[in-house]
PDB file of C-alpha atoms in Angstrom:
ATOM      1  CA  UNK W 616       9.957 -78.346  37.411  1.00  0.00           C
ATOM      2  CA  UNK W 617       6.519 -76.900  38.099  1.00  0.00           C
ATOM      3  CA  UNK W 618       4.242 -75.466  35.438  1.00  0.00           C
ATOM      4  CA  UNK W 619       1.799 -72.693  36.371  1.00  0.00           C
ATOM      5  CA  UNK W 620      -1.143 -71.671  34.238  1.00  0.00           C
ATOM      6  CA  UNK W 621      -3.299 -68.652  35.059  1.00  0.00           C
ATOM      7  CA  UNK W 622      -6.797 -68.030  33.793  1.00  0.00           C
ATOM      8  CA  UNK W 623      -9.863 -65.935  34.521  1.00  0.00           C
ATOM      9  CA  UNK W 624      -8.757 -62.472  33.520  1.00  0.00           C
ATOM     10  CA  UNK W 625     -10.932 -60.099  31.552  1.00  0.00           C
ATOM     11  CA  UNK W 626     -12.534 -56.693  31.434  1.00  0.00           C
ATOM     12  CA  UNK W 627     -14.850 -55.465  34.145  1.00  0.00           C
ATOM     13  CA  UNK W 628     -16.392 -52.200  35.272  1.00  0.00           C
ATOM     14  CA  UNK W 629     -15.318 -50.513  38.513  1.00  0.00           C
ATOM     15  CA  UNK W 630     -16.941 -52.208  41.463  1.00  0.00           C
ATOM     16  CA  UNK W 631     -17.099 -55.513  39.629  1.00  0.00           C
ATOM     17  CA  UNK W 632     -15.562 -58.867  40.440  1.00  0.00           C
ATOM     18  CA  UNK W 633     -13.348 -61.453  38.815  1.00  0.00           C
ATOM     19  CA  UNK W 634     -11.883 -64.763  39.941  1.00  0.00           C
ATOM     20  CA  UNK W 635      -8.439 -65.734  38.755  1.00  0.00           C
ATOM     21  CA  UNK W 636      -7.158 -69.302  38.844  1.00  0.00           C
ATOM     22  CA  UNK W 637      -3.624 -70.642  38.968  1.00  0.00           C
ATOM     23  CA  UNK W 638      -3.201 -74.346  38.257  1.00  0.00           C
ATOM     24  CA  UNK W 639       0.043 -76.107  39.105  1.00  0.00           C
ATOM     25  CA  UNK W 640       1.363 -79.256  37.461  1.00  0.00           C
ATOM     26  CA  UNK W 641       4.563 -81.200  36.965  1.00  0.00           C
ATOM     27  CA  UNK W 642       5.723 -81.258  40.564  1.00  0.00           C
ATOM     28  CA  UNK W 643       4.505 -81.524  44.112  1.00  0.00           C
ATOM     29  CA  UNK W 644       1.950 -78.945  45.235  1.00  0.00           C
ATOM     30  CA  UNK W 645       2.490 -79.504  48.941  1.00  0.00           C
ATOM     31  CA  UNK W 646       4.619 -77.100  50.924  1.00  0.00           C
ATOM     32  CA  UNK W 647       4.617 -74.387  48.299  1.00  0.00           C
ATOM     33  CA  UNK W 648       4.182 -70.668  48.561  1.00  0.00           C
ATOM     34  CA  UNK W 649       1.757 -69.722  45.800  1.00  0.00           C
ATOM     35  CA  UNK W 650       1.873 -66.002  45.210  1.00  0.00           C
ATOM     36  CA  UNK W 651      -0.035 -63.579  43.041  1.00  0.00           C
ATOM     37  CA  UNK W 652       1.693 -60.541  41.604  1.00  0.00           C
ATOM     38  CA  UNK W 653       0.628 -57.873  39.142  1.00  0.00           C
ATOM     39  CA  UNK W 654       2.466 -55.660  36.733  1.00  0.00           C
ATOM     40  CA  UNK W 655       1.712 -52.698  34.526  1.00  0.00           C
ATOM     41  CA  UNK W 656       3.961 -51.501  31.683  1.00  0.00           C
ATOM     42  CA  UNK W 657       7.062 -49.745  32.927  1.00  0.00           C
ATOM     43  CA  UNK W 658       6.540 -50.682  36.545  1.00  0.00           C
ATOM     44  CA  UNK W 659       7.918 -53.320  38.865  1.00  0.00           C
ATOM     45  CA  UNK W 660       5.977 -56.506  39.494  1.00  0.00           C
ATOM     46  CA  UNK W 661       3.904 -55.845  42.617  1.00  0.00           C
ATOM     47  CA  UNK W 662       3.057 -58.461  45.213  1.00  0.00           C
ATOM     48  CA  UNK W 663      -0.686 -58.998  45.757  1.00  0.00           C
ATOM     49  CA  UNK W 664      -0.934 -61.950  48.109  1.00  0.00           C
ATOM     50  CA  UNK W 665       0.390 -65.397  48.925  1.00  0.00           C
ATOM     51  CA  UNK W 666      -0.952 -68.640  50.306  1.00  0.00           C
ATOM     52  CA  UNK W 667       1.159 -71.381  51.861  1.00  0.00           C
ATOM     53  CA  UNK W 668      -0.369 -74.592  50.578  1.00  0.00           C
ATOM     54  CA  UNK W 669       0.319 -76.808  53.590  1.00  0.00           C
ATOM     55  CA  UNK W 670      -1.323 -74.685  56.263  1.00  0.00           C
ATOM     56  CA  UNK W 671      -3.470 -72.388  54.152  1.00  0.00           C
ATOM     57  CA  UNK W 672      -1.834 -69.367  55.791  1.00  0.00           C
ATOM     58  CA  UNK W 673      -2.387 -66.226  53.754  1.00  0.00           C
ATOM     59  CA  UNK W 674      -0.976 -62.721  53.535  1.00  0.00           C
ATOM     60  CA  UNK W 675      -2.257 -59.791  51.438  1.00  0.00           C
ATOM     61  CA  UNK W 676      -0.823 -56.520  50.285  1.00  0.00           C
ATOM     62  CA  UNK W 677      -2.449 -53.558  51.980  1.00  0.00           C
ATOM     63  CA  UNK W 678      -3.713 -52.283  48.629  1.00  0.00           C
ATOM     64  CA  UNK W 679      -6.004 -55.292  48.189  1.00  0.00           C
ATOM     65  CA  UNK W 680      -6.783 -56.288  51.768  1.00  0.00           C
ATOM     66  CA  UNK W 681     -10.522 -56.567  52.292  1.00  0.00           C
ATOM     67  CA  UNK W 682     -11.238 -56.742  48.556  1.00  0.00           C
ATOM     68  CA  UNK W 683      -9.246 -59.744  47.364  1.00  0.00           C
ATOM     69  CA  UNK W 684      -9.473 -63.262  48.767  1.00  0.00           C
ATOM     70  CA  UNK W 685      -7.093 -66.153  48.227  1.00  0.00           C
ATOM     71  CA  UNK W 686      -8.192 -69.766  48.428  1.00  0.00           C
ATOM     72  CA  UNK W 687      -7.067 -73.137  47.176  1.00  0.00           C
ATOM     73  CA  UNK W 688      -8.371 -76.476  45.975  1.00  0.00           C
ATOM     74  CA  UNK W 689      -5.627 -78.860  47.050  1.00  0.00           C
ATOM     75  CA  UNK W 690      -6.860 -81.866  45.096  1.00  0.00           C
ATOM     76  CA  UNK W 691      -6.908 -79.797  41.922  1.00  0.00           C
ATOM     77  CA  UNK W 692      -3.561 -78.111  42.738  1.00  0.00           C
ATOM     78  CA  UNK W 693      -5.227 -74.791  42.066  1.00  0.00           C
ATOM     79  CA  UNK W 694      -5.094 -71.439  43.797  1.00  0.00           C
ATOM     80  CA  UNK W 695      -7.829 -68.853  43.339  1.00  0.00           C
ATOM     81  CA  UNK W 696      -7.764 -65.094  43.643  1.00  0.00           C
ATOM     82  CA  UNK W 697     -11.267 -63.701  44.111  1.00  0.00           C
ATOM     83  CA  UNK W 698     -11.204 -60.001  43.347  1.00  0.00           C
ATOM     84  CA  UNK W 699     -14.109 -57.799  44.391  1.00  0.00           C
ATOM     85  CA  UNK W 700     -14.822 -54.079  44.355  1.00  0.00           C
ATOM     86  CA  UNK W 701     -12.323 -53.730  41.556  1.00  0.00           C
ATOM     87  CA  UNK W 702     -10.842 -50.323  40.841  1.00  0.00           C
ATOM     88  CA  UNK W 703      -9.172 -48.900  37.740  1.00  0.00           C
ATOM     89  CA  UNK W 704      -5.842 -49.045  39.560  1.00  0.00           C
ATOM     90  CA  UNK W 705      -6.211 -52.830  39.760  1.00  0.00           C
ATOM     91  CA  UNK W 706      -5.727 -52.958  36.000  1.00  0.00           C
ATOM     92  CA  UNK W 707      -2.617 -55.041  35.322  1.00  0.00           C
ATOM     93  CA  UNK W 708      -1.264 -58.327  34.088  1.00  0.00           C
ATOM     94  CA  UNK W 709      -1.643 -60.764  36.948  1.00  0.00           C
ATOM     95  CA  UNK W 710       0.958 -63.478  37.456  1.00  0.00           C
ATOM     96  CA  UNK W 711       1.065 -66.550  39.634  1.00  0.00           C
ATOM     97  CA  UNK W 712       4.449 -67.510  41.053  1.00  0.00           C
ATOM     98  CA  UNK W 713       5.975 -70.169  43.242  1.00  0.00           C
ATOM     99  CA  UNK W 714       9.312 -71.436  44.473  1.00  0.00           C
ATOM    100  CA  UNK W 715      10.668 -74.761  45.655  1.00  0.00           C
ATOM    101  CA  UNK W 716       8.622 -76.412  48.427  1.00  0.00           C
ATOM    102  CA  UNK W 717       9.734 -75.434  51.895  1.00  0.00           C
ATOM    103  CA  UNK W 718       9.474 -77.113  55.275  1.00  0.00           C
ATOM    104  CA  UNK W 719      11.406 -74.664  57.457  1.00  0.00           C
ATOM    105  CA  UNK W 720      11.430 -70.894  57.772  1.00  0.00           C
ATOM    106  CA  UNK W 721      12.014 -67.960  60.078  1.00  0.00           C
ATOM    107  CA  UNK W 722       9.166 -65.842  61.376  1.00  0.00           C
ATOM    108  CA  UNK W 723       5.405 -66.366  61.437  1.00  0.00           C
ATOM    109  CA  UNK W 724       4.848 -66.714  57.698  1.00  0.00           C
ATOM    110  CA  UNK W 725       6.733 -69.200  55.526  1.00  0.00           C
ATOM    111  CA  UNK W 726       6.620 -67.197  52.313  1.00  0.00           C
ATOM    112  CA  UNK W 727       8.349 -64.282  50.686  1.00  0.00           C
ATOM    113  CA  UNK W 728       6.360 -61.223  49.711  1.00  0.00           C
ATOM    114  CA  UNK W 729       8.917 -60.048  47.176  1.00  0.00           C
ATOM    115  CA  UNK W 730       9.425 -61.086  43.589  1.00  0.00           C
ATOM    116  CA  UNK W 731      12.878 -62.467  44.328  1.00  0.00           C
ATOM    117  CA  UNK W 732      11.315 -65.182  46.454  1.00  0.00           C
ATOM    118  CA  UNK W 733       9.609 -66.800  43.460  1.00  0.00           C
ATOM    119  CA  UNK W 734      11.407 -68.748  40.757  1.00  0.00           C
ATOM    120  CA  UNK W 735       8.578 -70.123  38.656  1.00  0.00           C
ATOM    121  CA  UNK W 736       5.954 -68.022  36.910  1.00  0.00           C
ATOM    122  CA  UNK W 737       2.911 -68.491  34.761  1.00  0.00           C
ATOM    123  CA  UNK W 738       2.285 -66.627  31.542  1.00  0.00           C
ATOM    124  CA  UNK W 739      -0.044 -64.111  33.176  1.00  0.00           C
ATOM    125  CA  UNK W 740      -3.660 -63.110  32.692  1.00  0.00           C
ATOM    126  CA  UNK W 741      -4.815 -59.576  31.933  1.00  0.00           C
ATOM    127  CA  UNK W 742      -7.276 -57.760  34.173  1.00  0.00           C
ATOM    128  CA  UNK W 743      -8.739 -54.483  32.937  1.00  0.00           C
ATOM    129  CA  UNK W 744     -11.013 -52.351  35.092  1.00  0.00           C
ATOM    130  CA  UNK W 745     -12.644 -49.562  33.161  1.00  0.00           C
ATOM    131  CA  UNK W 746     -15.983 -47.868  32.715  1.00  0.00           C
TER     132      UNK W 746
END
């Protein structure tokens, strides 16, 4: 069982920046897909980006590409989401998710970009972008 804890949310003006953290504990960090999703009331949870911890391979949603950057600190079992040039439409609860470690997959990227591909979730951290 893996435990995920997000932190770093807050309120920021448009154009500002925030860095979210997702710390994993309780199970192996290696070979995991660590994904960030966001959700606003009444809407589906939207994929933001994912990093595969073994290779550091990363994918982003088009809506955040060029503004958001994923990184990781392997020794600390922590994934970061650096968000820049924030817009009001980025306002949401941000969640970190993962699934069981994987060592085989089809295609160029090991990880799912849909919510169904993630079984474990943190409690979320709120990001509000407003002037």
